[in-house]
Amino acid sequence: GPLNQEVKIWVSGYEEGWLLPSDSESWICVQTLDIRSSSETNPEDAFFNQVVALPRAGLVLLANAKKNTIYAVHIEYGPNPTATRMDYISEFIVTMPILSLIGTSDSLPDGDHLVQIYCVQTQAIQQ
């Protein structure tokens, strides 16, 4: 979405959202997350988000360079694509604007995930 302040989950228009071999594909939006600021009326003053998806960890990361914030959106995978949902969002404050970011995730033997985020900031590179 505009300024990357909107995140949507799209699935195939076929039964239960599964992709099937076809010449034409229709898509259905099953959920939208629209991030808004309560302190700024103009979205351009509140948001400039960098976006990274970490599908194995079930996360979408949004780094807001205007507000020194990283949002972690958790994806709860359902038994089929139409049952998959964004179920919560967490906000993390950083000390300086993030110019770009990348993330990695590794599966641990106990089933948890180790997520590492690397950020290029105006005065530092952070892990």
PDB file of C-alpha atoms in Angstrom:
ATOM      1  CA  GLY A   1       0.000   0.000   0.000  1.00  0.00           C
ATOM      2  CA  PRO A   2       0.988   3.665  -0.001  1.00  0.00           C
ATOM      3  CA  LEU A   3       4.165   4.338   2.023  1.00  0.00           C
ATOM      4  CA  ASN A   4       4.118   0.620   2.938  1.00  0.00           C
ATOM      5  CA  GLN A   5       1.641   1.387   5.724  1.00  0.00           C
ATOM      6  CA  GLU A   6      -0.787  -1.251   4.506  1.00  0.00           C
ATOM      7  CA  VAL A   7      -0.175  -5.018   4.574  1.00  0.00           C
ATOM      8  CA  LYS A   8      -2.591  -7.458   2.922  1.00  0.00           C
ATOM      9  CA  ILE A   9      -2.920 -11.228   2.759  1.00  0.00           C
ATOM     10  CA  TRP A  10      -4.090 -12.452  -0.648  1.00  0.00           C
ATOM     11  CA  VAL A  11      -5.116 -16.007  -1.542  1.00  0.00           C
ATOM     12  CA  SER A  12      -6.140 -17.727  -4.735  1.00  0.00           C
ATOM     13  CA  GLY A  13      -9.816 -17.475  -5.644  1.00  0.00           C
ATOM     14  CA  TYR A  14      -9.991 -21.271  -5.932  1.00  0.00           C
ATOM     15  CA  GLU A  15     -11.414 -23.508  -3.212  1.00  0.00           C
ATOM     16  CA  GLU A  16      -9.718 -22.911   0.167  1.00  0.00           C
ATOM     17  CA  GLY A  17      -7.224 -20.554  -1.503  1.00  0.00           C
ATOM     18  CA  TRP A  18      -4.912 -23.205  -2.960  1.00  0.00           C
ATOM     19  CA  LEU A  19      -3.025 -22.341  -6.136  1.00  0.00           C
ATOM     20  CA  LEU A  20      -4.032 -24.605  -8.991  1.00  0.00           C
ATOM     21  CA  PRO A  21      -2.471 -24.850 -12.460  1.00  0.00           C
ATOM     22  CA  SER A  22      -4.456 -22.491 -14.635  1.00  0.00           C
ATOM     23  CA  ASP A  23      -4.090 -19.912 -17.368  1.00  0.00           C
ATOM     24  CA  SER A  24      -6.066 -17.375 -15.360  1.00  0.00           C
ATOM     25  CA  GLU A  25      -5.846 -16.755 -11.664  1.00  0.00           C
ATOM     26  CA  SER A  26      -8.169 -14.697  -9.483  1.00  0.00           C
ATOM     27  CA  TRP A  27      -7.122 -13.396  -6.087  1.00  0.00           C
ATOM     28  CA  ILE A  28      -9.076 -12.554  -2.943  1.00  0.00           C
ATOM     29  CA  CYS A  29      -7.863 -10.304  -0.130  1.00  0.00           C
ATOM     30  CA  VAL A  30      -8.659 -12.082   3.147  1.00  0.00           C
ATOM     31  CA  GLN A  31      -7.143  -9.551   5.576  1.00  0.00           C
ATOM     32  CA  THR A  32      -5.787  -5.996   5.597  1.00  0.00           C
ATOM     33  CA  LEU A  33      -3.647  -4.321   8.244  1.00  0.00           C
ATOM     34  CA  ASP A  34      -3.699  -0.536   7.874  1.00  0.00           C
ATOM     35  CA  ILE A  35      -1.188   1.225  10.127  1.00  0.00           C
ATOM     36  CA  ARG A  36      -2.216   4.762  11.061  1.00  0.00           C
ATOM     37  CA  SER A  37      -0.727   7.433  13.283  1.00  0.00           C
ATOM     38  CA  SER A  38      -2.839   9.079  15.966  1.00  0.00           C
ATOM     39  CA  SER A  39      -0.387  11.996  16.239  1.00  0.00           C
ATOM     40  CA  GLU A  40       0.060  12.901  12.544  1.00  0.00           C
ATOM     41  CA  THR A  41      -2.752  13.838  10.161  1.00  0.00           C
ATOM     42  CA  ASN A  42      -0.590  13.595   7.037  1.00  0.00           C
ATOM     43  CA  PRO A  43       0.585   9.977   6.408  1.00  0.00           C
ATOM     44  CA  GLU A  44       3.730  11.234   4.612  1.00  0.00           C
ATOM     45  CA  ASP A  45       4.838  12.845   7.898  1.00  0.00           C
ATOM     46  CA  ALA A  46       4.257   9.652   9.898  1.00  0.00           C
ATOM     47  CA  PHE A  47       5.422   6.791   7.698  1.00  0.00           C
ATOM     48  CA  PHE A  48       8.197   5.637   5.478  1.00  0.00           C
ATOM     49  CA  ASN A  49       8.308   1.896   6.026  1.00  0.00           C
ATOM     50  CA  GLN A  50      10.897  -0.604   4.850  1.00  0.00           C
ATOM     51  CA  VAL A  51       9.406  -4.112   4.596  1.00  0.00           C
ATOM     52  CA  VAL A  52      10.955  -7.554   5.111  1.00  0.00           C
ATOM     53  CA  ALA A  53       9.041 -10.856   5.115  1.00  0.00           C
ATOM     54  CA  LEU A  54      10.332 -13.838   7.097  1.00  0.00           C
ATOM     55  CA  PRO A  55       7.821 -16.553   6.105  1.00  0.00           C
ATOM     56  CA  ARG A  56       9.491 -19.425   7.994  1.00  0.00           C
ATOM     57  CA  ALA A  57       9.248 -17.446  11.233  1.00  0.00           C
ATOM     58  CA  GLY A  58       5.759 -16.189  10.351  1.00  0.00           C
ATOM     59  CA  LEU A  59       6.787 -12.520  10.525  1.00  0.00           C
ATOM     60  CA  VAL A  60       6.523  -9.383   8.441  1.00  0.00           C
ATOM     61  CA  LEU A  61       8.824  -6.595   9.658  1.00  0.00           C
ATOM     62  CA  LEU A  62       8.112  -2.927   8.973  1.00  0.00           C
ATOM     63  CA  ALA A  63      10.809  -0.409   9.878  1.00  0.00           C
ATOM     64  CA  ASN A  64       9.420   3.114  10.069  1.00  0.00           C
ATOM     65  CA  ALA A  65      12.234   5.547   9.268  1.00  0.00           C
ATOM     66  CA  LYS A  66      10.102   8.556  10.280  1.00  0.00           C
ATOM     67  CA  LYS A  67       9.318   7.349  13.815  1.00  0.00           C
ATOM     68  CA  ASN A  68      12.373   5.191  14.716  1.00  0.00           C
ATOM     69  CA  THR A  69      10.170   2.147  15.120  1.00  0.00           C
ATOM     70  CA  ILE A  70      10.117  -1.485  13.966  1.00  0.00           C
ATOM     71  CA  TYR A  71       6.767  -3.263  13.814  1.00  0.00           C
ATOM     72  CA  ALA A  72       6.756  -7.059  13.866  1.00  0.00           C
ATOM     73  CA  VAL A  73       3.526  -8.497  12.452  1.00  0.00           C
ATOM     74  CA  HIS A  74       2.965 -12.170  13.300  1.00  0.00           C
ATOM     75  CA  ILE A  75       1.367 -14.468  10.709  1.00  0.00           C
ATOM     76  CA  GLU A  76      -0.607 -17.427  12.055  1.00  0.00           C
ATOM     77  CA  TYR A  77      -0.677 -20.058   9.311  1.00  0.00           C
ATOM     78  CA  GLY A  78      -3.983 -21.912   9.100  1.00  0.00           C
ATOM     79  CA  PRO A  79      -4.715 -25.398   7.736  1.00  0.00           C
ATOM     80  CA  ASN A  80      -5.341 -23.803   4.330  1.00  0.00           C
ATOM     81  CA  PRO A  81      -4.446 -20.402   2.830  1.00  0.00           C
ATOM     82  CA  THR A  82      -7.849 -18.810   3.548  1.00  0.00           C
ATOM     83  CA  ALA A  83      -7.417 -19.563   7.271  1.00  0.00           C
ATOM     84  CA  THR A  84      -4.028 -17.772   7.476  1.00  0.00           C
ATOM     85  CA  ARG A  85      -4.190 -14.506   9.459  1.00  0.00           C
ATOM     86  CA  MET A  86      -2.136 -11.675  10.903  1.00  0.00           C
ATOM     87  CA  ASP A  87      -2.885 -12.194  14.580  1.00  0.00           C
ATOM     88  CA  TYR A  88      -0.791  -9.614  16.443  1.00  0.00           C
ATOM     89  CA  ILE A  89       1.639  -6.753  16.036  1.00  0.00           C
ATOM     90  CA  SER A  90       4.496  -5.697  18.313  1.00  0.00           C
ATOM     91  CA  GLU A  91       6.237  -2.331  18.296  1.00  0.00           C
ATOM     92  CA  PHE A  92       9.948  -1.882  19.019  1.00  0.00           C
ATOM     93  CA  ILE A  93      11.528   1.558  19.438  1.00  0.00           C
ATOM     94  CA  VAL A  94      15.031   2.139  18.026  1.00  0.00           C
ATOM     95  CA  THR A  95      17.378   5.040  18.773  1.00  0.00           C
ATOM     96  CA  MET A  96      17.848   6.361  15.230  1.00  0.00           C
ATOM     97  CA  PRO A  97      16.113   6.101  11.831  1.00  0.00           C
ATOM     98  CA  ILE A  98      16.442   2.838   9.916  1.00  0.00           C
ATOM     99  CA  LEU A  99      17.447   3.334   6.298  1.00  0.00           C
ATOM    100  CA  SER A 100      17.196  -0.339   5.363  1.00  0.00           C
ATOM    101  CA  LEU A 101      16.946  -3.730   7.026  1.00  0.00           C
ATOM    102  CA  ILE A 102      17.195  -7.419   6.339  1.00  0.00           C
ATOM    103  CA  GLY A 103      16.261 -10.358   8.493  1.00  0.00           C
ATOM    104  CA  THR A 104      17.129 -14.017   8.816  1.00  0.00           C
ATOM    105  CA  SER A 105      15.411 -16.837  10.656  1.00  0.00           C
ATOM    106  CA  ASP A 106      16.588 -20.286  11.666  1.00  0.00           C
ATOM    107  CA  SER A 107      14.525 -23.133  13.076  1.00  0.00           C
ATOM    108  CA  LEU A 108      15.721 -24.444  16.426  1.00  0.00           C
ATOM    109  CA  PRO A 109      15.450 -28.117  17.479  1.00  0.00           C
ATOM    110  CA  ASP A 110      12.655 -27.291  19.966  1.00  0.00           C
ATOM    111  CA  GLY A 111      10.497 -25.814  17.171  1.00  0.00           C
ATOM    112  CA  ASP A 112      11.167 -22.162  18.021  1.00  0.00           C
ATOM    113  CA  HIS A 113      12.768 -19.741  15.574  1.00  0.00           C
ATOM    114  CA  LEU A 114      15.843 -17.582  15.994  1.00  0.00           C
ATOM    115  CA  VAL A 115      15.274 -14.274  14.202  1.00  0.00           C
ATOM    116  CA  GLN A 116      18.080 -11.809  13.564  1.00  0.00           C
ATOM    117  CA  ILE A 117      17.495  -8.341  12.150  1.00  0.00           C
ATOM    118  CA  TYR A 118      20.301  -6.273  10.639  1.00  0.00           C
ATOM    119  CA  CYS A 119      19.607  -2.549  10.278  1.00  0.00           C
ATOM    120  CA  VAL A 120      21.472   0.195   8.449  1.00  0.00           C
ATOM    121  CA  GLN A 121      20.831   3.352  10.421  1.00  0.00           C
ATOM    122  CA  THR A 122      21.896   6.955   9.933  1.00  0.00           C
ATOM    123  CA  GLN A 123      24.845   6.643  12.332  1.00  0.00           C
ATOM    124  CA  ALA A 124      25.365   2.901  12.797  1.00  0.00           C
ATOM    125  CA  ILE A 125      24.798  -0.622  11.599  1.00  0.00           C
ATOM    126  CA  GLN A 126      22.934  -2.622  14.251  1.00  0.00           C
ATOM    127  CA  GLN A 127      22.115  -6.295  14.848  1.00  0.00           C
TER     128      GLN A 127
END
